Tab-separated table of C-alpha atoms and ligand atoms in Angstrom:
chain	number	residue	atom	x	y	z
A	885	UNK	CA	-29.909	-22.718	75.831
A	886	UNK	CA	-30.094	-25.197	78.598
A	887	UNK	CA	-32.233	-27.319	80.252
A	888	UNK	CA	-33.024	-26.522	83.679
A	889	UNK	CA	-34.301	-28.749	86.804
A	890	UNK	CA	-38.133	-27.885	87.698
A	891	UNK	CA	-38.305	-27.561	91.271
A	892	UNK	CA	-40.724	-30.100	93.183
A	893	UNK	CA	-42.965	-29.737	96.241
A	894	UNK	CA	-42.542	-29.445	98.883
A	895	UNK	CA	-39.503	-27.863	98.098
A	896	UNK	CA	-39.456	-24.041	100.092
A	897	UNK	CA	-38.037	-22.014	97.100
A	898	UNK	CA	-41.585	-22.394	95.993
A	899	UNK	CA	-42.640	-20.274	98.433
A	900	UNK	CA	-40.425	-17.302	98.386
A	901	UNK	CA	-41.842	-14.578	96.399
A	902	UNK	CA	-39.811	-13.519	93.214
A	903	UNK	CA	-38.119	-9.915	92.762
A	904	UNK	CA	-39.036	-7.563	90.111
A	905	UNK	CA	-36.480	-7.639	86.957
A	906	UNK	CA	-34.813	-4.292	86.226
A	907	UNK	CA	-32.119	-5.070	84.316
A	908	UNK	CA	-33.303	-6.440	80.557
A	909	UNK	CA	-30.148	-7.362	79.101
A	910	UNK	CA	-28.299	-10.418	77.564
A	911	UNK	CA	-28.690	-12.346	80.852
A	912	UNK	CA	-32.413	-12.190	81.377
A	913	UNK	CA	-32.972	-13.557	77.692
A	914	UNK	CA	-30.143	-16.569	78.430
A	915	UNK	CA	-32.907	-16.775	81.673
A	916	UNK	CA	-35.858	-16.447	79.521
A	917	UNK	CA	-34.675	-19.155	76.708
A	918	UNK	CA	-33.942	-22.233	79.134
A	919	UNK	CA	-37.293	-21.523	80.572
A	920	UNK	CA	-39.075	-21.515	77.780
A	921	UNK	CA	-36.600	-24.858	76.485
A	922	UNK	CA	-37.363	-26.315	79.788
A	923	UNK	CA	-41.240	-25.652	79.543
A	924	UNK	CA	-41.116	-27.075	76.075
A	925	UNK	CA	-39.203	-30.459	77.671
A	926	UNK	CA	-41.699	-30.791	80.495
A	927	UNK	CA	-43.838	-30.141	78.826
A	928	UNK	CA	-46.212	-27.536	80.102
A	929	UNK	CA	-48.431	-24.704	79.156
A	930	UNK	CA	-46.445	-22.318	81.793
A	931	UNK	CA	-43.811	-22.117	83.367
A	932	UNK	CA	-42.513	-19.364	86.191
A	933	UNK	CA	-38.971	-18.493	87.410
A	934	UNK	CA	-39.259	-19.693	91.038
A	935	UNK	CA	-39.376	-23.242	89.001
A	936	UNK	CA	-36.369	-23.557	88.346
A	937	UNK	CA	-35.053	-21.953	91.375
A	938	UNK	CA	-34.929	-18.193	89.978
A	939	UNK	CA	-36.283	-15.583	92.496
A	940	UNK	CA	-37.335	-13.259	89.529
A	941	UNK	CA	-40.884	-12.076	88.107
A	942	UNK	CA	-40.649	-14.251	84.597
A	943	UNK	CA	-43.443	-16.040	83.213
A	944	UNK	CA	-43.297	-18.029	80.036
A	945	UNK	CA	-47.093	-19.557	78.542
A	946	UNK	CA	-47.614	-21.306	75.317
A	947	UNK	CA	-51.109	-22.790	75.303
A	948	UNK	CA	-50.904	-23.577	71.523
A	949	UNK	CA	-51.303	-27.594	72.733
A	950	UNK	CA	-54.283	-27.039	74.456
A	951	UNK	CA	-57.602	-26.871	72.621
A	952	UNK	CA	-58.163	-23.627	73.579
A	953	UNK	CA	-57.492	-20.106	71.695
A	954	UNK	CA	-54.242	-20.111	69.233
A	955	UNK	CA	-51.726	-18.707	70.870
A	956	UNK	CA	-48.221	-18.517	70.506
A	957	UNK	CA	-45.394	-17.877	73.066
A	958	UNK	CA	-45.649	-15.394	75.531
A	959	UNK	CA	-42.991	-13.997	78.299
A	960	UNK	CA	-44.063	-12.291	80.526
A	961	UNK	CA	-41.782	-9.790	82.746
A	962	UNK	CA	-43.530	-8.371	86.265
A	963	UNK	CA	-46.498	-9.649	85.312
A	964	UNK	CA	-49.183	-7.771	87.856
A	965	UNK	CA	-53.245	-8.815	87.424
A	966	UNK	CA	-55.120	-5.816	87.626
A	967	UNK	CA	-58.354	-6.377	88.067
A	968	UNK	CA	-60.137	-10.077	87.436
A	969	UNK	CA	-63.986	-10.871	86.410
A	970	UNK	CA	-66.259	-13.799	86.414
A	971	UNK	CA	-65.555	-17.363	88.643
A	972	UNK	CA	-64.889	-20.559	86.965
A	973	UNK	CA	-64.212	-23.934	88.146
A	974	UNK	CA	-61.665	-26.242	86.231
A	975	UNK	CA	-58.954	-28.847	86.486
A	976	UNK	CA	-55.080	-27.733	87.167
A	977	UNK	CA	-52.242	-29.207	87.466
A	978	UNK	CA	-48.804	-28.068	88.229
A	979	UNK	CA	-44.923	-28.903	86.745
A	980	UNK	CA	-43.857	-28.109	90.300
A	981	UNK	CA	-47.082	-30.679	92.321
A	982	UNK	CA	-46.332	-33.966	90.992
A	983	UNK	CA	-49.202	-36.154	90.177
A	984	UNK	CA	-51.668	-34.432	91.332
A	985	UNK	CA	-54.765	-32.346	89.598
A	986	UNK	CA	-57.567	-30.622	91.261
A	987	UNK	CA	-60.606	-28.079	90.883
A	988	UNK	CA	-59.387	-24.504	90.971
A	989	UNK	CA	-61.279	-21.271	91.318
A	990	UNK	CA	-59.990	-18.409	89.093
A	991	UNK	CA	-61.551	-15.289	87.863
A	992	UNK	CA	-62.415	-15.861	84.053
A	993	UNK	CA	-61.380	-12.825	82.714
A	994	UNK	CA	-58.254	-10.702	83.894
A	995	UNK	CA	-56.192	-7.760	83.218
A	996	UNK	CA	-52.726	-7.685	83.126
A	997	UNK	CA	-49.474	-5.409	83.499
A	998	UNK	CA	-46.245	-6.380	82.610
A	999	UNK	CA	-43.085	-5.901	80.554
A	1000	UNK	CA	-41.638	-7.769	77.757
A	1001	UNK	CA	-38.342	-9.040	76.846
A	1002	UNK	CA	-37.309	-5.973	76.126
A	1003	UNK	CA	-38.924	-3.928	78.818
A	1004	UNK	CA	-41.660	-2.718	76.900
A	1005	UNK	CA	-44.890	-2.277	78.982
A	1006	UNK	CA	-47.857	-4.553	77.695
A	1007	UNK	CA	-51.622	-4.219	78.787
A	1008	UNK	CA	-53.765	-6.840	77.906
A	1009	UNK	CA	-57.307	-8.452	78.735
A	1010	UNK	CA	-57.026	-12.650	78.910
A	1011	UNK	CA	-59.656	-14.437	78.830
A	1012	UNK	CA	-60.535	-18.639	79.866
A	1013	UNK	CA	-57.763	-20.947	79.924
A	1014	UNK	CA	-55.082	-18.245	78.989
A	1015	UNK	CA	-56.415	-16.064	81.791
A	1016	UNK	CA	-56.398	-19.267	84.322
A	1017	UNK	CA	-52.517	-20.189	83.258
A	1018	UNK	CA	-51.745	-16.017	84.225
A	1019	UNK	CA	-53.145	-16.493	87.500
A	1020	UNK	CA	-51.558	-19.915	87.893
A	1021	UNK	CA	-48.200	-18.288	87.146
A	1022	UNK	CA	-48.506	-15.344	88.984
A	1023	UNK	CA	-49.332	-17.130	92.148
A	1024	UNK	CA	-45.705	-19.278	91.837
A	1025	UNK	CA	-44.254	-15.231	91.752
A	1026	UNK	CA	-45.813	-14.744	95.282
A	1027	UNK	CA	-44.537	-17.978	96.795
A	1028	UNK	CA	-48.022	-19.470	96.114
A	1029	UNK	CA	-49.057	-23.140	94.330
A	1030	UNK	CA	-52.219	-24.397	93.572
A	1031	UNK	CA	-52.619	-26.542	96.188
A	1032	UNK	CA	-53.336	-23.956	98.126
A	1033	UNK	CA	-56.500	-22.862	96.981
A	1034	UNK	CA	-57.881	-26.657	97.714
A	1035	UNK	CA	-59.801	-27.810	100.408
A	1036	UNK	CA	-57.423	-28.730	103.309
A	1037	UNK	CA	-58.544	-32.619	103.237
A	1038	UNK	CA	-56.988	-32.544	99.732
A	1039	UNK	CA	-53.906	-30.564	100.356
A	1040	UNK	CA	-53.496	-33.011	103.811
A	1041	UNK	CA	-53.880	-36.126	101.506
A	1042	UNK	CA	-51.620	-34.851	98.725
A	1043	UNK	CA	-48.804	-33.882	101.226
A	1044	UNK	CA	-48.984	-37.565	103.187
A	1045	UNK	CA	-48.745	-39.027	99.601
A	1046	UNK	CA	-45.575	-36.957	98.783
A	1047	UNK	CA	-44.037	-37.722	101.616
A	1048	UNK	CA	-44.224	-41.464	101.133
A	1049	UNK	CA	-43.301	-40.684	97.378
A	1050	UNK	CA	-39.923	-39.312	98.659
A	1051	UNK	CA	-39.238	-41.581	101.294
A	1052	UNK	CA	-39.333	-44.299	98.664
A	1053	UNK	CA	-37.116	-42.243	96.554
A	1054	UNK	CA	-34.756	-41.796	99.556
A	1055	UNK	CA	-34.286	-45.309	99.869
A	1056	UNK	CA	-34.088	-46.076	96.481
A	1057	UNK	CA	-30.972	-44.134	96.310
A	1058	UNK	CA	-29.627	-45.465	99.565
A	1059	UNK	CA	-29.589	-49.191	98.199
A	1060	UNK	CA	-28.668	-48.507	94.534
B	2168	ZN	ZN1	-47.374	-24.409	88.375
């Protein structure tokens, strides 16, 4: 297992859209295992491939630390929401959007398709904060972050501000 670098904004791997896995072998769980080590490190309640610079459907989730439902780790492979209920307004924040949280709109309850480690198909209804870290997940898969579902004062603000944040880093680097 290693640890991996989590990709910041506004960098434009973020916003490619990740292929479907086919092949479940040895390789995808080497994949699988330094996400889920590097999600651990962060740490975070999710973590997709795009991340970490891996153009593949993978989703890992462990919301055990927040206060909501027990629930232990999940991977999910092609994850695909099927159908979403109920609106609900709540605080996000991303591994990938540096200091920044913000009031999201996601459906409360979902449905979801995918596979899991081993290519088995799963079905399953998610519910609250489980079902808003899904949808927060499966947006990185289709080259979408948070931010986007913002007002676009916000998102204008939050992209002057990271812009100044790496121009600082720039030239921190230049004179050390
Ligand atoms: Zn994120």
């Amino acid at each position: 297992m290693a640890l991996r670098k989590i990709l910041k904004y506004p960098d434009p791997i973020l916003r490619q859209e990740a292929e479907p896995v086919t092949a479940f072998d040895d390789e995808l769980k080497t994949l699988v295992a330094d996400m889920v080590e590097t999600m651990y490190d962060a740490p975070g309640v999710g973590l997709a491939a795009n991340q970490i610079g891996v153009l593949k459907q993978i989703v890992v989730i462990d919301i055990t630390g927040s206060e909501a439902v027990e629930k232990e780790l999940v991977t999910l492979i092609n994850p695909k929401i099927t159908n979403g209920e109920g609106e609900d307004e709540d605080e996000e924040g991303c591994l990938s959007v540096v200091d920044l949280t913000a009031k999201v709109k996601r459906f409360t309850t979902i449905q979801v398709e995918a596979q899991d480690l081993d290519g088995k198909p799963l079905n399953f209804t998610a519910e609250e904060f489980y079902a808003r870290v899904i949808q927060h997940e499966v947006d990185h898969l289709n080259g979408h972050l948070f931010i986007d579902w913002i007002s676009s004062l916000k998102r204008a603000l939050y992209k002057k501000k990271r812009k100044k944040q790496l121009l600082a880093e720039q030239s921190n680097e230049a004179s050390s």
